[in-house]
mmCIF file with all atom_site columns, C-alpha atoms in Angstrom:
data_model
loop_
_atom_site.group_PDB
_atom_site.id
_atom_site.type_symbol
_atom_site.label_atom_id
_atom_site.label_alt_id
_atom_site.label_comp_id
_atom_site.label_asym_id
_atom_site.label_entity_id
_atom_site.label_seq_id
_atom_site.pdbx_PDB_ins_code
_atom_site.Cartn_x
_atom_site.Cartn_y
_atom_site.Cartn_z
_atom_site.occupancy
_atom_site.B_iso_or_equiv
_atom_site.pdbx_formal_charge
_atom_site.auth_seq_id
_atom_site.auth_comp_id
_atom_site.auth_asym_id
_atom_site.auth_atom_id
_atom_site.pdbx_PDB_model_num
ATOM 1   C CA . SER A 1 1   ? 44.190 1.070   59.833 1.00 52.00 ? 123 SER A CA 1
ATOM 2   C CA . ASN A 1 2   ? 45.772 -1.474  62.652 1.00 59.00 ? 124 ASN A CA 1
ATOM 3   C CA . LYS A 1 3   ? 47.314 -3.433  59.977 1.00 60.00 ? 125 LYS A CA 1
ATOM 4   C CA . ALA A 1 4   ? 49.195 -0.658  58.761 1.00 63.00 ? 126 ALA A CA 1
ATOM 5   C CA . ALA A 1 5   ? 50.588 0.686   62.153 1.00 63.00 ? 127 ALA A CA 1
ATOM 6   C CA . THR A 1 6   ? 51.308 -2.727  63.158 1.00 67.00 ? 128 THR A CA 1
ATOM 7   C CA . GLY A 1 7   ? 53.178 -3.868  59.659 1.00 69.00 ? 129 GLY A CA 1
ATOM 8   C CA . PRO A 1 8   ? 53.850 -7.401  58.922 1.00 78.00 ? 130 PRO A CA 1
ATOM 9   C CA . LEU A 1 9   ? 53.440 -10.410 60.985 1.00 81.00 ? 131 LEU A CA 1
ATOM 10  C CA . SER A 1 10  ? 57.127 -10.335 62.140 1.00 83.00 ? 132 SER A CA 1
ATOM 11  C CA . LYS A 1 11  ? 56.782 -6.676  63.579 1.00 83.00 ? 133 LYS A CA 1
ATOM 12  C CA . PHE A 1 12  ? 53.445 -7.673  65.282 1.00 79.00 ? 134 PHE A CA 1
ATOM 13  C CA . THR A 1 13  ? 55.139 -10.609 66.937 1.00 82.00 ? 135 THR A CA 1
ATOM 14  C CA . GLU A 1 14  ? 58.047 -8.445  68.167 1.00 83.00 ? 136 GLU A CA 1
ATOM 15  C CA . MET A 1 15  ? 55.398 -5.664  69.474 1.00 80.00 ? 137 MET A CA 1
ATOM 16  C CA . LEU A 1 16  ? 53.424 -8.385  71.568 1.00 80.00 ? 138 LEU A CA 1
ATOM 17  C CA . LYS A 1 17  ? 56.698 -9.713  73.075 1.00 80.00 ? 139 LYS A CA 1
ATOM 18  C CA . SER A 1 18  ? 57.571 -5.904  74.432 1.00 80.00 ? 140 SER A CA 1
ATOM 19  C CA . PRO A 1 19  ? 57.064 -5.070  78.195 1.00 76.00 ? 141 PRO A CA 1
ATOM 20  C CA . LEU A 1 20  ? 54.049 -3.280  77.145 1.00 76.00 ? 142 LEU A CA 1
ATOM 21  C CA . TYR A 1 21  ? 51.991 -6.422  76.299 1.00 81.00 ? 143 TYR A CA 1
ATOM 22  C CA . ASP A 1 22  ? 53.784 -9.146  78.287 1.00 78.00 ? 144 ASP A CA 1
ATOM 23  C CA . SER A 1 23  ? 50.997 -8.998  80.589 1.00 79.00 ? 145 SER A CA 1
ATOM 24  C CA . LEU A 1 24  ? 48.320 -10.143 78.409 1.00 83.00 ? 146 LEU A CA 1
ATOM 25  C CA . PHE A 1 25  ? 50.235 -13.712 78.246 1.00 82.00 ? 147 PHE A CA 1
ATOM 26  C CA . ASN A 1 26  ? 50.360 -14.192 81.589 1.00 80.00 ? 148 ASN A CA 1
ATOM 27  C CA . ILE A 1 27  ? 46.921 -13.262 83.031 1.00 86.00 ? 149 ILE A CA 1
ATOM 28  C CA . GLU A 1 28  ? 45.483 -14.359 86.383 1.00 86.00 ? 150 GLU A CA 1
ATOM 29  C CA . ASP A 1 29  ? 42.209 -12.728 86.601 1.00 86.00 ? 151 ASP A CA 1
ATOM 30  C CA . TYR A 1 30  ? 40.509 -9.887  84.514 1.00 88.00 ? 152 TYR A CA 1
ATOM 31  C CA . GLN A 1 31  ? 37.412 -7.600  84.716 1.00 88.00 ? 153 GLN A CA 1
ATOM 32  C CA . MET A 1 32  ? 35.630 -5.501  82.182 1.00 90.00 ? 154 MET A CA 1
ATOM 33  C CA . ILE A 1 33  ? 35.502 -2.097  83.390 1.00 89.00 ? 155 ILE A CA 1
ATOM 34  C CA . ARG A 1 34  ? 33.838 0.184   81.094 1.00 90.00 ? 156 ARG A CA 1
ATOM 35  C CA . ASP A 1 35  ? 32.233 0.265   77.596 1.00 92.00 ? 157 ASP A CA 1
ATOM 36  C CA . ILE A 1 36  ? 32.471 3.707   75.783 1.00 93.00 ? 158 ILE A CA 1
ATOM 37  C CA . GLN A 1 37  ? 30.781 4.325   72.569 1.00 94.00 ? 159 GLN A CA 1
ATOM 38  C CA . ILE A 1 38  ? 32.821 6.967   70.554 1.00 94.00 ? 160 ILE A CA 1
ATOM 39  C CA . ALA A 1 39  ? 30.678 6.315   67.439 1.00 95.00 ? 161 ALA A CA 1
ATOM 40  C CA . PRO A 1 40  ? 27.751 4.234   66.056 1.00 95.00 ? 162 PRO A CA 1
ATOM 41  C CA . THR A 1 41  ? 30.558 2.217   64.779 1.00 95.00 ? 163 THR A CA 1
ATOM 42  C CA . ARG A 1 42  ? 33.364 2.565   67.395 1.00 96.00 ? 164 ARG A CA 1
ATOM 43  C CA . PHE A 1 43  ? 33.638 1.065   70.975 1.00 94.00 ? 165 PHE A CA 1
ATOM 44  C CA . VAL A 1 44  ? 36.527 1.345   73.398 1.00 95.00 ? 166 VAL A CA 1
ATOM 45  C CA . GLN A 1 45  ? 36.298 -1.224  76.065 1.00 95.00 ? 167 GLN A CA 1
ATOM 46  C CA . LEU A 1 46  ? 38.576 -0.757  79.532 1.00 93.00 ? 168 LEU A CA 1
ATOM 47  C CA . VAL A 1 47  ? 39.872 -4.106  80.612 1.00 92.00 ? 169 VAL A CA 1
ATOM 48  C CA . GLY A 1 48  ? 41.799 -4.501  83.847 1.00 89.00 ? 170 GLY A CA 1
ATOM 49  C CA . VAL A 1 49  ? 44.411 -7.546  83.503 1.00 88.00 ? 171 VAL A CA 1
ATOM 50  C CA . GLN A 1 50  ? 45.772 -8.941  86.725 1.00 85.00 ? 172 GLN A CA 1
ATOM 51  C CA . THR A 1 51  ? 48.874 -11.166 86.024 1.00 81.00 ? 173 THR A CA 1
ATOM 52  C CA . LYS A 1 52  ? 50.869 -13.654 88.421 1.00 75.00 ? 174 LYS A CA 1
ATOM 53  C CA . ASP A 1 53  ? 54.027 -11.325 87.787 1.00 73.00 ? 175 ASP A CA 1
ATOM 54  C CA . ALA A 1 54  ? 53.126 -7.893  88.197 1.00 67.00 ? 176 ALA A CA 1
ATOM 55  C CA . LYS A 1 55  ? 53.620 -6.620  91.805 1.00 70.00 ? 177 LYS A CA 1
ATOM 56  C CA . SER A 1 56  ? 53.791 -3.661  93.575 1.00 71.00 ? 178 SER A CA 1
ATOM 57  C CA . GLU A 1 57  ? 56.767 -2.508  95.945 1.00 76.00 ? 179 GLU A CA 1
ATOM 58  C CA . GLU A 1 58  ? 54.698 -3.845  98.519 1.00 80.00 ? 180 GLU A CA 1
ATOM 59  C CA . GLY A 1 59  ? 54.312 -7.297  96.894 1.00 76.00 ? 181 GLY A CA 1
ATOM 60  C CA . LYS A 1 60  ? 50.891 -6.814  96.143 1.00 76.00 ? 182 LYS A CA 1
ATOM 61  C CA . PRO A 1 61  ? 49.366 -7.589  92.549 1.00 74.00 ? 183 PRO A CA 1
ATOM 62  C CA . VAL A 1 62  ? 49.063 -4.715  90.226 1.00 78.00 ? 184 VAL A CA 1
ATOM 63  C CA . SER A 1 63  ? 46.278 -4.784  87.715 1.00 84.00 ? 185 SER A CA 1
ATOM 64  C CA . ILE A 1 64  ? 47.325 -3.189  84.156 1.00 86.00 ? 186 ILE A CA 1
ATOM 65  C CA . ILE A 1 65  ? 44.366 -1.339  82.539 1.00 90.00 ? 187 ILE A CA 1
ATOM 66  C CA . PHE A 1 66  ? 43.905 -1.696  78.483 1.00 92.00 ? 188 PHE A CA 1
ATOM 67  C CA . ALA A 1 67  ? 41.793 -0.104  76.183 1.00 94.00 ? 189 ALA A CA 1
ATOM 68  C CA . TRP A 1 68  ? 40.704 -2.224  73.751 1.00 94.00 ? 190 TRP A CA 1
ATOM 69  C CA . GLY A 1 69  ? 39.455 -0.422  70.370 1.00 94.00 ? 191 GLY A CA 1
ATOM 70  C CA . LEU A 1 70  ? 36.553 -2.171  68.658 1.00 95.00 ? 192 LEU A CA 1
ATOM 71  C CA . GLY A 1 71  ? 35.235 -1.495  64.879 1.00 94.00 ? 193 GLY A CA 1
ATOM 72  C CA . LEU A 1 72  ? 32.191 -2.583  63.276 1.00 95.00 ? 194 LEU A CA 1
ATOM 73  C CA . GLN A 1 73  ? 33.312 -3.825  59.972 1.00 91.00 ? 195 GLN A CA 1
ATOM 74  C CA . GLU A 1 74  ? 31.582 -2.067  57.018 1.00 90.00 ? 196 GLU A CA 1
ATOM 75  C CA . ASP A 1 75  ? 33.232 -3.265  53.989 1.00 84.00 ? 197 ASP A CA 1
ATOM 76  C CA . ASP A 1 76  ? 31.769 -5.961  51.950 1.00 85.00 ? 198 ASP A CA 1
ATOM 77  C CA . GLY A 1 77  ? 33.401 -9.604  52.739 1.00 86.00 ? 199 GLY A CA 1
ATOM 78  C CA . PRO A 1 78  ? 32.939 -12.305 55.534 1.00 91.00 ? 200 PRO A CA 1
ATOM 79  C CA . CYS A 1 79  ? 33.489 -10.006 58.332 1.00 89.00 ? 201 CYS A CA 1
ATOM 80  C CA . LYS A 1 80  ? 30.852 -7.566  57.174 1.00 92.00 ? 202 LYS A CA 1
ATOM 81  C CA . GLY A 1 81  ? 28.818 -6.312  60.336 1.00 93.00 ? 203 GLY A CA 1
ATOM 82  C CA . CYS A 1 82  ? 31.332 -8.222  62.805 1.00 94.00 ? 204 CYS A CA 1
ATOM 83  C CA . TRP A 1 83  ? 32.878 -6.383  65.820 1.00 93.00 ? 205 TRP A CA 1
ATOM 84  C CA . MET A 1 84  ? 36.673 -6.526  65.461 1.00 92.00 ? 206 MET A CA 1
ATOM 85  C CA . THR A 1 85  ? 39.211 -5.306  67.675 1.00 90.00 ? 207 THR A CA 1
ATOM 86  C CA . ASP A 1 86  ? 41.277 -2.514  65.808 1.00 89.00 ? 208 ASP A CA 1
ATOM 87  C CA . SER A 1 87  ? 43.624 -1.566  68.483 1.00 90.00 ? 209 SER A CA 1
ATOM 88  C CA . VAL A 1 88  ? 45.038 -2.471  71.892 1.00 91.00 ? 210 VAL A CA 1
ATOM 89  C CA . GLN A 1 89  ? 46.703 -0.112  74.305 1.00 90.00 ? 211 GLN A CA 1
ATOM 90  C CA . PRO A 1 90  ? 47.739 -0.161  78.017 1.00 89.00 ? 212 PRO A CA 1
ATOM 91  C CA . VAL A 1 91  ? 46.452 3.071   79.579 1.00 89.00 ? 213 VAL A CA 1
ATOM 92  C CA . GLY A 1 92  ? 47.461 2.848   83.321 1.00 84.00 ? 214 GLY A CA 1
ATOM 93  C CA . GLU A 1 93  ? 47.841 0.782   86.590 1.00 80.00 ? 215 GLU A CA 1
ATOM 94  C CA . SER A 1 94  ? 45.817 0.005   89.335 1.00 75.00 ? 216 SER A CA 1
ATOM 95  C CA . ASN A 1 95  ? 46.267 -1.390  92.820 1.00 69.00 ? 217 ASN A CA 1
ATOM 96  C CA . SER A 1 96  ? 43.212 -3.568  92.323 1.00 60.00 ? 218 SER A CA 1
ATOM 97  C CA . PHE A 1 97  ? 40.840 -3.397  89.752 1.00 53.00 ? 219 PHE A CA 1
ATOM 98  C CA . MET A 1 98  ? 38.422 -4.769  92.200 1.00 54.00 ? 220 MET A CA 1
ATOM 99  C CA . ASP A 1 99  ? 38.093 -1.389  93.197 1.00 57.00 ? 221 ASP A CA 1
ATOM 100 C CA . TRP A 1 100 ? 36.029 -0.750  89.955 1.00 56.00 ? 222 TRP A CA 1
ATOM 101 C CA . PRO A 1 101 ? 32.368 -1.430  89.913 1.00 53.00 ? 223 PRO A CA 1
ATOM 102 C CA . PRO A 1 102 ? 31.557 -4.087  87.208 1.00 53.00 ? 224 PRO A CA 1
ATOM 103 C CA . LEU A 1 103 ? 29.749 -3.443  84.018 1.00 51.00 ? 225 LEU A CA 1
#
């Protein structure tokens, strides 16, 4: 599970402070790019994130593409039937996610 991979809160906090996820804390704009259903209870959503700091060598904004893994919670409990984030991973960059057609 995602909780097992990210460990206790201190490890999770340290992971979020890494350069891989830094762009999630300085968002200037974003766009939902694609929804991909990989199973009846699993989706991946690609999201382009443009930050104030990420620039190309020419000084143009760069968009970081993240894959958000979502799972339908099936365990008994208060979150049963809810879609929750299982993972977030940077998967690429683009000079402009505005080139992607909207969902």
